[in-house]
Amino acid sequence: MDELIEAAREVQGRAHVPYSDYTVGAALRTADGSVYVGCNIENANYSNSLHAEEVAVAEAVKEGHREFDALAVSSGARDGVTPCGMCRQTLAEFCDDDLPVVCDEGDDRTEYTLGQLLPNTITEEMLE
Ligand code: THU
Ligand code: ZN
């Protein structure tokens, strides 16, 4: 898990955050062990900023990955930032409830499952 947190920290260096100055990095490990990362990319209209987790999911999915086994999230503040509601739903599209979500607190970390962060999720099956 250290490696995943390190990847989430590192990608923050490429965040585009002229408005909030709050960098976020996410690192998503696929079932076959590769790691895809994303950072937040803000926009002058304020509302359509890309979140780090969304970018990481997009990077992985566009390379053909659909199965994931862990996510690490880190902010420059090392404040244990968790994925926002929108990102939780984006993750739930591809990940099971038991996906570990590791949130960086500097020397410490808190680990949740996706199911803890987003219980009773709407899923594809419900739309059948
Ligand atoms: N942010 C993320 O990248 N992921 C989240 O789920 C929480 C929020 C970003 C968006 C914005 O660039 C900054 O953090 C402050 O909200
Ligand atoms: Zn988000």
CSV table of N, CA, C and O and ligand atoms in Angstrom, one decimal:
chain,number,residue,atom,x,y,z
A,1,MET,N,0.8,-1.2,0.0
A,1,MET,CA,0.0,0.0,0.0
A,1,MET,C,0.9,1.3,0.0
A,1,MET,O,0.5,2.3,-0.5
A,2,ASP,N,2.1,1.2,0.6
A,2,ASP,CA,3.0,2.3,0.6
A,2,ASP,C,3.2,2.8,-0.8
A,2,ASP,O,3.3,4.0,-1.1
A,3,GLU,N,3.4,1.9,-1.7
A,3,GLU,CA,3.7,2.2,-3.1
A,3,GLU,C,2.6,3.0,-3.8
A,3,GLU,O,2.8,4.0,-4.5
A,4,LEU,N,1.4,2.6,-3.4
A,4,LEU,CA,0.2,3.3,-4.0
A,4,LEU,C,0.0,4.7,-3.4
A,4,LEU,O,-0.3,5.6,-4.2
A,5,ILE,N,0.3,4.9,-2.1
A,5,ILE,CA,0.2,6.2,-1.5
A,5,ILE,C,1.3,7.1,-2.2
A,5,ILE,O,1.1,8.3,-2.5
A,6,GLU,N,2.5,6.5,-2.3
A,6,GLU,CA,3.6,7.3,-2.9
A,6,GLU,C,3.2,7.7,-4.3
A,6,GLU,O,3.5,8.9,-4.7
A,7,ALA,N,2.6,6.9,-5.1
A,7,ALA,CA,2.1,7.3,-6.5
A,7,ALA,C,1.1,8.4,-6.4
A,7,ALA,O,1.1,9.3,-7.2
A,8,ALA,N,0.2,8.3,-5.4
A,8,ALA,CA,-0.8,9.4,-5.3
A,8,ALA,C,-0.2,10.7,-4.9
A,8,ALA,O,-0.6,11.8,-5.3
A,9,ARG,N,0.9,10.6,-4.1
A,9,ARG,CA,1.6,11.9,-3.7
A,9,ARG,C,2.3,12.5,-4.9
A,9,ARG,O,2.3,13.7,-5.1
A,10,GLU,N,3.0,11.6,-5.6
A,10,GLU,CA,3.8,12.1,-6.7
A,10,GLU,C,3.0,12.8,-7.8
A,10,GLU,O,3.5,13.8,-8.3
A,11,VAL,N,1.9,12.2,-8.1
A,11,VAL,CA,1.1,12.8,-9.3
A,11,VAL,C,0.6,14.2,-8.9
A,11,VAL,O,0.2,15.0,-9.8
A,12,GLN,N,0.5,14.5,-7.6
A,12,GLN,CA,0.1,15.9,-7.3
A,12,GLN,C,0.9,17.0,-7.8
A,12,GLN,O,0.5,18.1,-8.0
A,13,GLY,N,2.1,16.6,-8.2
A,13,GLY,CA,3.0,17.6,-8.8
A,13,GLY,C,2.5,18.1,-10.1
A,13,GLY,O,3.0,19.1,-10.6
A,14,ARG,N,1.6,17.3,-10.7
A,14,ARG,CA,1.1,17.7,-12.0
A,14,ARG,C,-0.3,18.3,-11.9
A,14,ARG,O,-1.0,18.5,-12.9
A,15,ALA,N,-0.9,18.4,-10.7
A,15,ALA,CA,-2.2,19.0,-10.5
A,15,ALA,C,-2.2,20.4,-11.1
A,15,ALA,O,-1.2,21.2,-11.0
A,16,HIS,N,-3.4,20.8,-11.6
A,16,HIS,CA,-3.6,22.2,-12.1
A,16,HIS,C,-4.6,22.8,-11.2
A,16,HIS,O,-5.8,22.6,-11.3
A,17,VAL,N,-4.1,23.6,-10.2
A,17,VAL,CA,-5.0,24.1,-9.2
A,17,VAL,C,-4.8,25.6,-8.9
A,17,VAL,O,-4.6,26.0,-7.8
A,18,PRO,N,-4.9,26.4,-10.0
A,18,PRO,CA,-4.7,27.9,-9.8
A,18,PRO,C,-5.8,28.5,-8.9
A,18,PRO,O,-5.6,29.6,-8.4
A,19,TYR,N,-6.9,27.8,-8.7
A,19,TYR,CA,-8.1,28.5,-8.0
A,19,TYR,C,-8.1,28.0,-6.5
A,19,TYR,O,-8.2,28.8,-5.6
A,20,SER,N,-8.0,26.7,-6.3
A,20,SER,CA,-8.1,26.3,-4.9
A,20,SER,C,-6.7,26.1,-4.3
A,20,SER,O,-6.6,26.1,-3.0
A,21,ASP,N,-5.7,25.9,-5.1
A,21,ASP,CA,-4.3,25.6,-4.6
A,21,ASP,C,-4.3,24.3,-3.7
A,21,ASP,O,-3.5,24.2,-2.8
A,22,TYR,N,-5.3,23.5,-3.9
A,22,TYR,CA,-5.4,22.2,-3.2
A,22,TYR,C,-5.2,21.1,-4.1
A,22,TYR,O,-6.0,20.7,-4.9
A,23,THR,N,-4.0,20.5,-4.0
A,23,THR,CA,-3.6,19.4,-4.9
A,23,THR,C,-4.2,18.1,-4.4
A,23,THR,O,-4.2,17.8,-3.2
A,24,VAL,N,-4.7,17.3,-5.3
A,24,VAL,CA,-5.1,15.9,-5.0
A,24,VAL,C,-4.5,15.0,-6.0
A,24,VAL,O,-4.4,15.3,-7.2
A,25,GLY,N,-4.1,13.8,-5.5
A,25,GLY,CA,-3.6,12.8,-6.3
A,25,GLY,C,-4.3,11.5,-6.0
A,25,GLY,O,-4.7,11.2,-4.8
A,26,ALA,N,-4.5,10.7,-7.0
A,26,ALA,CA,-5.2,9.4,-6.8
A,26,ALA,C,-4.4,8.3,-7.5
A,26,ALA,O,-3.9,8.6,-8.6
A,27,ALA,N,-4.3,7.1,-6.9
A,27,ALA,CA,-3.6,6.0,-7.6
A,27,ALA,C,-4.5,4.8,-7.4
A,27,ALA,O,-4.9,4.4,-6.3
A,28,LEU,N,-4.7,4.2,-8.6
A,28,LEU,CA,-5.7,3.1,-8.7
A,28,LEU,C,-4.9,1.8,-9.2
A,28,LEU,O,-4.3,1.9,-10.2
A,29,ARG,N,-5.0,0.8,-8.4
A,29,ARG,CA,-4.3,-0.4,-8.8
A,29,ARG,C,-5.3,-1.4,-9.4
A,29,ARG,O,-6.4,-1.6,-8.9
A,30,THR,N,-4.9,-1.9,-10.5
A,30,THR,CA,-5.8,-2.8,-11.3
A,30,THR,C,-5.6,-4.3,-10.8
A,30,THR,O,-4.6,-4.5,-10.1
A,31,ALA,N,-6.5,-5.1,-11.1
A,31,ALA,CA,-6.4,-6.5,-10.7
A,31,ALA,C,-5.2,-7.2,-11.1
A,31,ALA,O,-4.7,-8.1,-10.4
A,32,ASP,N,-4.6,-6.7,-12.2
A,32,ASP,CA,-3.3,-7.4,-12.7
A,32,ASP,C,-2.1,-6.6,-12.2
A,32,ASP,O,-1.0,-6.9,-12.6
A,33,GLY,N,-2.3,-5.7,-11.3
A,33,GLY,CA,-1.2,-5.1,-10.5
A,33,GLY,C,-0.6,-3.8,-11.1
A,33,GLY,O,0.4,-3.3,-10.6
A,34,SER,N,-1.2,-3.3,-12.2
A,34,SER,CA,-0.6,-2.1,-12.7
A,34,SER,C,-1.3,-0.9,-12.0
A,34,SER,O,-2.4,-1.1,-11.4
A,35,VAL,N,-0.7,0.2,-12.1
A,35,VAL,CA,-1.2,1.4,-11.3
A,35,VAL,C,-1.4,2.6,-12.3
A,35,VAL,O,-0.6,2.9,-13.1
A,36,TYR,N,-2.6,3.2,-12.1
A,36,TYR,CA,-2.9,4.3,-12.9
A,36,TYR,C,-3.2,5.5,-12.0
A,36,TYR,O,-3.8,5.3,-10.9
A,37,VAL,N,-2.7,6.7,-12.4
A,37,VAL,CA,-2.8,7.8,-11.4
A,37,VAL,C,-3.5,9.0,-12.1
A,37,VAL,O,-3.7,9.0,-13.3
A,38,GLY,N,-4.0,9.8,-11.2
A,38,GLY,CA,-4.7,11.0,-11.7
A,38,GLY,C,-4.5,12.2,-10.7
A,38,GLY,O,-4.3,11.9,-9.5
A,39,CYS,N,-4.6,13.4,-11.2
A,39,CYS,CA,-4.5,14.6,-10.4
A,39,CYS,C,-5.7,15.5,-10.7
A,39,CYS,O,-6.4,15.3,-11.7
A,40,ASN,N,-6.0,16.4,-9.8
A,40,ASN,CA,-7.1,17.3,-10.2
A,40,ASN,C,-6.7,18.4,-11.1
A,40,ASN,O,-5.5,18.9,-11.1
A,41,ILE,N,-7.6,18.7,-12.0
A,41,ILE,CA,-7.3,19.7,-13.1
A,41,ILE,C,-8.5,20.7,-13.1
A,41,ILE,O,-9.6,20.4,-13.5
A,42,GLU,N,-8.2,21.9,-12.6
A,42,GLU,CA,-9.3,22.9,-12.4
A,42,GLU,C,-9.5,23.7,-13.6
A,42,GLU,O,-8.7,23.6,-14.6
A,43,ASN,N,-10.6,24.4,-13.6
A,43,ASN,CA,-11.0,25.2,-14.8
A,43,ASN,C,-11.5,26.6,-14.4
A,43,ASN,O,-12.1,26.7,-13.3
A,44,ALA,N,-11.3,27.5,-15.2
A,44,ALA,CA,-11.7,28.9,-14.9
A,44,ALA,C,-13.2,29.1,-14.7
A,44,ALA,O,-13.6,30.1,-14.2
A,45,ASN,N,-14.0,28.2,-15.2
A,45,ASN,CA,-15.4,28.3,-14.9
A,45,ASN,C,-15.8,27.7,-13.6
A,45,ASN,O,-17.0,27.7,-13.2
A,46,TYR,N,-14.8,27.3,-12.8
A,46,TYR,CA,-14.9,26.7,-11.5
A,46,TYR,C,-15.7,25.4,-11.4
A,46,TYR,O,-15.4,24.5,-10.6
A,47,SER,N,-16.7,25.2,-12.3
A,47,SER,CA,-17.6,24.1,-12.0
A,47,SER,C,-17.2,22.8,-12.7
A,47,SER,O,-17.6,21.7,-12.2
A,48,ASN,N,-16.4,22.8,-13.8
A,48,ASN,CA,-16.1,21.5,-14.4
A,48,ASN,C,-14.7,21.1,-14.2
A,48,ASN,O,-14.1,20.5,-15.1
A,49,SER,N,-14.2,21.3,-13.0
A,49,SER,CA,-12.9,20.7,-12.7
A,49,SER,C,-12.9,19.2,-12.7
A,49,SER,O,-13.9,18.6,-12.4
A,50,LEU,N,-11.8,18.6,-13.1
A,50,LEU,CA,-11.7,17.2,-13.1
A,50,LEU,C,-11.1,16.8,-11.8
A,50,LEU,O,-10.1,17.4,-11.3
A,51,HIS,N,-11.6,15.8,-11.1
A,51,HIS,CA,-11.1,15.3,-9.9
A,51,HIS,C,-10.1,14.2,-10.1
A,51,HIS,O,-10.2,13.4,-11.1
A,52,ALA,N,-9.2,14.1,-9.2
A,52,ALA,CA,-8.0,13.2,-9.3
A,52,ALA,C,-8.5,11.7,-9.5
A,52,ALA,O,-8.0,11.0,-10.4
A,53,GLU,N,-9.5,11.3,-8.8
A,53,GLU,CA,-10.0,10.0,-8.8
A,53,GLU,C,-10.6,9.7,-10.2
A,53,GLU,O,-10.5,8.6,-10.8
A,54,GLU,N,-11.4,10.7,-10.7
A,54,GLU,CA,-12.0,10.5,-12.0
A,54,GLU,C,-11.0,10.3,-13.1
A,54,GLU,O,-11.1,9.5,-14.0
A,55,VAL,N,-9.9,11.1,-13.0
A,55,VAL,CA,-8.8,11.1,-14.0
A,55,VAL,C,-8.2,9.7,-13.9
A,55,VAL,O,-7.9,9.1,-15.0
A,56,ALA,N,-7.9,9.2,-12.7
A,56,ALA,CA,-7.3,7.9,-12.6
A,56,ALA,C,-8.2,6.8,-13.2
A,56,ALA,O,-7.7,5.9,-13.9
A,57,VAL,N,-9.5,6.8,-12.9
A,57,VAL,CA,-10.4,5.8,-13.4
A,57,VAL,C,-10.4,5.9,-15.0
A,57,VAL,O,-10.3,4.9,-15.7
A,58,ALA,N,-10.4,7.1,-15.5
A,58,ALA,CA,-10.5,7.3,-17.0
A,58,ALA,C,-9.2,6.7,-17.6
A,58,ALA,O,-9.2,6.1,-18.6
A,59,GLU,N,-8.1,7.0,-17.0
A,59,GLU,CA,-6.8,6.5,-17.5
A,59,GLU,C,-6.8,5.0,-17.6
A,59,GLU,O,-6.3,4.4,-18.5
A,60,ALA,N,-7.3,4.4,-16.5
A,60,ALA,CA,-7.2,2.9,-16.5
A,60,ALA,C,-8.3,2.3,-17.4
A,60,ALA,O,-7.9,1.4,-18.2
A,61,VAL,N,-9.5,2.9,-17.4
A,61,VAL,CA,-10.5,2.3,-18.3
A,61,VAL,C,-10.2,2.4,-19.7
A,61,VAL,O,-10.4,1.5,-20.5
A,62,LYS,N,-9.6,3.6,-20.1
A,62,LYS,CA,-9.3,3.7,-21.5
A,62,LYS,C,-8.2,2.8,-22.0
A,62,LYS,O,-8.0,2.5,-23.2
A,63,GLU,N,-7.4,2.2,-21.0
A,63,GLU,CA,-6.4,1.2,-21.4
A,63,GLU,C,-7.0,-0.2,-21.3
A,63,GLU,O,-6.2,-1.2,-21.4
A,64,GLY,N,-8.3,-0.3,-21.0
A,64,GLY,CA,-8.9,-1.6,-21.0
A,64,GLY,C,-9.1,-2.3,-19.7
A,64,GLY,O,-9.5,-3.4,-19.6
A,65,HIS,N,-8.8,-1.6,-18.6
A,65,HIS,CA,-8.9,-2.2,-17.3
A,65,HIS,C,-10.3,-1.9,-16.7
A,65,HIS,O,-10.8,-0.8,-16.8
A,66,ARG,N,-10.9,-2.9,-16.1
A,66,ARG,CA,-12.2,-2.8,-15.5
A,66,ARG,C,-12.3,-3.4,-14.2
A,66,ARG,O,-13.4,-3.4,-13.5
A,67,GLU,N,-11.2,-3.9,-13.7
A,67,GLU,CA,-11.2,-4.6,-12.4
A,67,GLU,C,-10.1,-3.9,-11.6
A,67,GLU,O,-8.9,-3.9,-12.0
A,68,PHE,N,-10.5,-3.5,-10.3
A,68,PHE,CA,-9.5,-2.8,-9.5
A,68,PHE,C,-9.5,-3.4,-8.1
A,68,PHE,O,-10.4,-3.9,-7.6
A,69,ASP,N,-8.3,-3.3,-7.5
A,69,ASP,CA,-8.2,-3.8,-6.2
A,69,ASP,C,-7.8,-2.9,-5.1
A,69,ASP,O,-7.8,-3.3,-3.9
A,70,ALA,N,-7.4,-1.7,-5.4
A,70,ALA,CA,-7.2,-0.7,-4.3
A,70,ALA,C,-7.1,0.7,-4.9
A,70,ALA,O,-6.7,0.9,-6.1
A,71,LEU,N,-7.4,1.7,-4.1
A,71,LEU,CA,-7.3,3.1,-4.4
A,71,LEU,C,-6.6,3.8,-3.3
A,71,LEU,O,-6.9,3.6,-2.1
A,72,ALA,N,-5.6,4.7,-3.6
A,72,ALA,CA,-5.0,5.6,-2.6
A,72,ALA,C,-5.3,7.0,-3.0
A,72,ALA,O,-5.3,7.4,-4.2
A,73,VAL,N,-5.7,7.9,-2.1
A,73,VAL,CA,-5.9,9.3,-2.3
A,73,VAL,C,-5.1,10.1,-1.4
A,73,VAL,O,-5.0,9.8,-0.2
A,74,SER,N,-4.5,11.2,-1.9
A,74,SER,CA,-3.7,12.1,-1.1
A,74,SER,C,-3.9,13.5,-1.5
A,74,SER,O,-4.1,13.8,-2.7
A,75,SER,N,-3.9,14.4,-0.5
A,75,SER,CA,-3.9,15.8,-0.9
A,75,SER,C,-2.6,16.4,-0.4
A,75,SER,O,-1.9,15.8,0.5
A,76,GLY,N,-2.2,17.6,-0.9
A,76,GLY,CA,-1.0,18.3,-0.5
A,76,GLY,C,-1.0,18.5,1.0
A,76,GLY,O,0.0,18.6,1.7
A,77,ALA,N,-2.2,18.7,1.6
A,77,ALA,CA,-2.3,19.0,3.0
A,77,ALA,C,-2.2,17.7,3.9
A,77,ALA,O,-2.1,17.8,5.1
A,78,ARG,N,-2.1,16.5,3.2
A,78,ARG,CA,-2.0,15.3,3.9
A,78,ARG,C,-3.1,15.2,5.0
A,78,ARG,O,-2.9,14.8,6.2
A,79,ASP,N,-4.3,15.6,4.6
A,79,ASP,CA,-5.4,15.7,5.6
A,79,ASP,C,-6.4,14.6,5.6
A,79,ASP,O,-7.5,14.7,6.1
A,80,GLY,N,-6.0,13.5,4.9
A,80,GLY,CA,-6.9,12.3,4.9
A,80,GLY,C,-8.1,12.5,4.0
A,80,GLY,O,-9.1,11.9,4.2
A,81,VAL,N,-7.9,13.4,2.9
A,81,VAL,CA,-9.0,13.6,2.0
A,81,VAL,C,-9.6,12.3,1.5
A,81,VAL,O,-8.8,11.4,1.2
A,82,THR,N,-10.9,12.3,1.4
A,82,THR,CA,-11.6,11.1,0.9
A,82,THR,C,-12.2,11.5,-0.5
A,82,THR,O,-12.4,12.7,-0.7
A,83,PRO,N,-12.5,10.5,-1.3
A,83,PRO,CA,-13.2,10.9,-2.6
A,83,PRO,C,-14.5,11.6,-2.3
A,83,PRO,O,-15.2,11.1,-1.4
A,84,CYS,N,-14.8,12.6,-3.1
A,84,CYS,CA,-16.1,13.2,-2.9
A,84,CYS,C,-17.3,12.3,-3.4
A,84,CYS,O,-17.0,11.2,-3.9
A,85,GLY,N,-18.5,12.7,-3.2
A,85,GLY,CA,-19.6,11.9,-3.6
A,85,GLY,C,-19.6,11.5,-5.0
A,85,GLY,O,-19.9,10.3,-5.4
A,86,MET,N,-19.3,12.5,-5.9
A,86,MET,CA,-19.3,12.2,-7.3
A,86,MET,C,-18.2,11.1,-7.6
A,86,MET,O,-18.5,10.1,-8.4
A,87,CYS,N,-17.1,11.2,-7.0
A,87,CYS,CA,-16.0,10.3,-7.3
A,87,CYS,C,-16.3,8.9,-6.7
A,87,CYS,O,-16.0,7.9,-7.3
A,88,ARG,N,-17.0,8.9,-5.6
A,88,ARG,CA,-17.4,7.6,-5.0
A,88,ARG,C,-18.3,6.8,-6.0
A,88,ARG,O,-18.2,5.6,-6.2
A,89,GLN,N,-19.3,7.6,-6.6
A,89,GLN,CA,-20.2,7.0,-7.6
A,89,GLN,C,-19.4,6.5,-8.8
A,89,GLN,O,-19.7,5.4,-9.4
A,90,THR,N,-18.5,7.3,-9.3
A,90,THR,CA,-17.6,6.9,-10.4
A,90,THR,C,-16.9,5.6,-10.1
A,90,THR,O,-16.9,4.7,-11.0
A,91,LEU,N,-16.3,5.5,-8.9
A,91,LEU,CA,-15.6,4.3,-8.5
A,91,LEU,C,-16.6,3.1,-8.5
A,91,LEU,O,-16.2,2.0,-8.9
A,92,ALA,N,-17.8,3.3,-8.0
A,92,ALA,CA,-18.8,2.3,-7.8
A,92,ALA,C,-19.2,1.7,-9.1
A,92,ALA,O,-19.7,0.5,-9.2
A,93,GLU,N,-19.0,2.4,-10.2
A,93,GLU,CA,-19.3,1.9,-11.5
A,93,GLU,C,-18.5,0.7,-11.9
A,93,GLU,O,-18.9,-0.2,-12.6
A,94,PHE,N,-17.2,0.7,-11.4
A,94,PHE,CA,-16.3,-0.4,-11.7
A,94,PHE,C,-15.8,-1.2,-10.6
A,94,PHE,O,-15.2,-2.3,-10.8
A,95,CYS,N,-16.0,-0.7,-9.4
A,95,CYS,CA,-15.3,-1.4,-8.2
A,95,CYS,C,-16.4,-2.0,-7.3
A,95,CYS,O,-17.5,-1.4,-7.1
A,96,ASP,N,-16.0,-3.1,-6.6
A,96,ASP,CA,-16.9,-3.7,-5.6
A,96,ASP,C,-16.9,-2.9,-4.3
A,96,ASP,O,-16.0,-2.1,-4.1
A,97,ASP,N,-17.9,-3.2,-3.5
A,97,ASP,CA,-18.0,-2.6,-2.2
A,97,ASP,C,-16.8,-2.8,-1.3
A,97,ASP,O,-16.5,-2.0,-0.4
A,98,ASP,N,-16.1,-3.9,-1.5
A,98,ASP,CA,-15.0,-4.1,-0.7
A,98,ASP,C,-13.6,-3.5,-1.1
A,98,ASP,O,-12.6,-3.7,-0.6
A,99,LEU,N,-13.7,-2.6,-2.2
A,99,LEU,CA,-12.5,-2.0,-2.6
A,99,LEU,C,-11.9,-1.2,-1.5
A,99,LEU,O,-12.5,-0.3,-0.9
A,100,PRO,N,-10.6,-1.4,-1.1
A,100,PRO,CA,-10.0,-0.6,-0.1
A,100,PRO,C,-9.7,0.8,-0.6
A,100,PRO,O,-9.1,1.0,-1.7
A,101,VAL,N,-10.1,1.8,0.1
A,101,VAL,CA,-9.8,3.2,-0.2
A,101,VAL,C,-8.9,3.8,0.9
A,101,VAL,O,-9.3,3.9,2.0
A,102,VAL,N,-7.6,4.0,0.6
A,102,VAL,CA,-6.6,4.4,1.6
A,102,VAL,C,-6.4,5.9,1.5
A,102,VAL,O,-6.1,6.4,0.4
A,103,CYS,N,-6.6,6.6,2.6
A,103,CYS,CA,-6.6,8.1,2.6
A,103,CYS,C,-5.3,8.5,3.4
A,103,CYS,O,-5.2,8.2,4.6
A,104,ASP,N,-4.5,9.3,2.7
A,104,ASP,CA,-3.2,9.7,3.2
A,104,ASP,C,-3.3,10.8,4.3
A,104,ASP,O,-3.8,11.9,4.0
A,105,GLU,N,-2.7,10.5,5.5
A,105,GLU,CA,-2.7,11.5,6.5
A,105,GLU,C,-1.2,11.7,6.9
A,105,GLU,O,-0.9,12.0,8.1
A,106,GLY,N,-0.3,11.7,6.0
A,106,GLY,CA,1.1,12.0,6.3
A,106,GLY,C,1.7,10.7,6.8
A,106,GLY,O,1.9,9.7,6.2
A,107,ASP,N,2.1,10.7,8.1
A,107,ASP,CA,2.7,9.6,8.8
A,107,ASP,C,1.6,8.5,9.0
A,107,ASP,O,2.0,7.4,9.4
A,108,ASP,N,0.4,8.8,8.9
A,108,ASP,CA,-0.7,7.9,9.2
A,108,ASP,C,-1.6,7.8,8.0
A,108,ASP,O,-1.4,8.5,7.0
A,109,ARG,N,-2.6,6.9,8.1
A,109,ARG,CA,-3.5,6.7,7.0
A,109,ARG,C,-4.8,6.1,7.5
A,109,ARG,O,-4.8,5.5,8.6
A,110,THR,N,-5.9,6.4,6.9
A,110,THR,CA,-7.2,5.7,7.2
A,110,THR,C,-7.6,4.9,6.0
A,110,THR,O,-7.6,5.4,4.9
A,111,GLU,N,-8.0,3.7,6.3
A,111,GLU,CA,-8.5,2.8,5.2
A,111,GLU,C,-10.0,2.6,5.4
A,111,GLU,O,-10.4,2.2,6.5
A,112,TYR,N,-10.7,2.9,4.3
A,112,TYR,CA,-12.2,2.6,4.3
A,112,TYR,C,-12.4,1.6,3.2
A,112,TYR,O,-11.5,1.3,2.4
A,113,THR,N,-13.6,1.1,3.1
A,113,THR,CA,-14.0,0.3,1.9
A,113,THR,C,-14.9,1.3,1.2
A,113,THR,O,-15.6,2.2,1.7
A,114,LEU,N,-15.0,1.0,-0.1
A,114,LEU,CA,-15.9,1.8,-1.0
A,114,LEU,C,-17.4,1.7,-0.4
A,114,LEU,O,-18.1,2.7,-0.4
A,115,GLY,N,-17.7,0.5,0.0
A,115,GLY,CA,-19.1,0.3,0.6
A,115,GLY,C,-19.3,1.2,1.8
A,115,GLY,O,-20.5,1.6,2.0
A,116,GLN,N,-18.3,1.4,2.6
A,116,GLN,CA,-18.5,2.3,3.8
A,116,GLN,C,-18.7,3.7,3.3
A,116,GLN,O,-19.5,4.5,3.9
A,117,LEU,N,-18.0,4.1,2.3
A,117,LEU,CA,-18.1,5.5,1.8
A,117,LEU,C,-19.4,5.8,1.0
A,117,LEU,O,-19.8,6.9,1.0
A,118,LEU,N,-19.8,4.7,0.4
A,118,LEU,CA,-21.0,4.9,-0.5
A,118,LEU,C,-21.9,3.7,-0.3
A,118,LEU,O,-21.9,2.8,-1.2
A,119,PRO,N,-22.7,3.6,0.7
A,119,PRO,CA,-23.6,2.4,0.9
A,119,PRO,C,-24.8,2.6,0.0
A,119,PRO,O,-25.2,3.7,-0.4
A,120,ASN,N,-25.5,1.5,-0.3
A,120,ASN,CA,-26.8,1.5,-1.0
A,120,ASN,C,-26.6,2.2,-2.4
A,120,ASN,O,-27.5,3.0,-2.8
A,121,THR,N,-25.6,1.9,-3.1
A,121,THR,CA,-25.3,2.5,-4.4
A,121,THR,C,-26.3,2.1,-5.5
A,121,THR,O,-26.6,0.9,-5.5
A,122,ILE,N,-26.6,3.0,-6.3
A,122,ILE,CA,-27.3,2.6,-7.5
A,122,ILE,C,-26.3,1.8,-8.5
A,122,ILE,O,-25.2,2.3,-8.6
A,123,THR,N,-26.8,0.7,-9.0
A,123,THR,CA,-25.9,-0.1,-9.8
A,123,THR,C,-26.6,-0.4,-11.1
A,123,THR,O,-27.8,-0.3,-11.3
A,124,GLU,N,-25.8,-1.0,-12.0
A,124,GLU,CA,-26.3,-1.3,-13.4
A,124,GLU,C,-27.5,-2.3,-13.3
A,124,GLU,O,-28.4,-2.2,-14.0
A,125,GLU,N,-27.4,-3.3,-12.3
A,125,GLU,CA,-28.4,-4.3,-12.2
A,125,GLU,C,-29.8,-3.6,-11.9
A,125,GLU,O,-30.8,-4.1,-12.3
A,126,MET,N,-29.8,-2.5,-11.2
A,126,MET,CA,-31.1,-1.9,-10.8
A,126,MET,C,-31.8,-1.3,-12.1
A,126,MET,O,-33.0,-1.0,-12.0
A,127,LEU,N,-31.1,-1.1,-13.1
A,127,LEU,CA,-31.6,-0.5,-14.3
A,127,LEU,C,-32.1,-1.5,-15.3
A,127,LEU,O,-32.6,-1.2,-16.4
A,128,GLU,N,-31.9,-2.8,-15.0
A,128,GLU,CA,-32.3,-3.9,-15.9
A,128,GLU,C,-33.8,-4.1,-16.0
A,128,GLU,O,-34.5,-3.8,-15.0
B,1,THU,N1,-11.0,17.2,-5.5
B,1,THU,C1,-10.5,16.0,-6.0
B,1,THU,O1,-9.7,16.0,-6.9
B,1,THU,N2,-11.2,14.8,-5.6
B,1,THU,C2,-12.2,14.8,-4.7
B,1,THU,O2,-13.0,13.9,-4.7
B,1,THU,C3,-12.3,15.9,-3.8
B,1,THU,C4,-12.0,17.2,-4.5
B,1,THU,C5,-10.4,18.4,-5.9
B,1,THU,C6,-11.3,19.3,-6.7
B,1,THU,C7,-10.8,20.6,-6.6
B,1,THU,O3,-9.8,20.8,-7.6
B,1,THU,C8,-10.1,20.6,-5.2
B,1,THU,O4,-10.0,19.2,-4.9
B,1,THU,C9,-10.9,21.3,-4.1
B,1,THU,O5,-12.2,20.8,-4.0
B,2,ZN,ZN,-14.4,13.9,-6.5
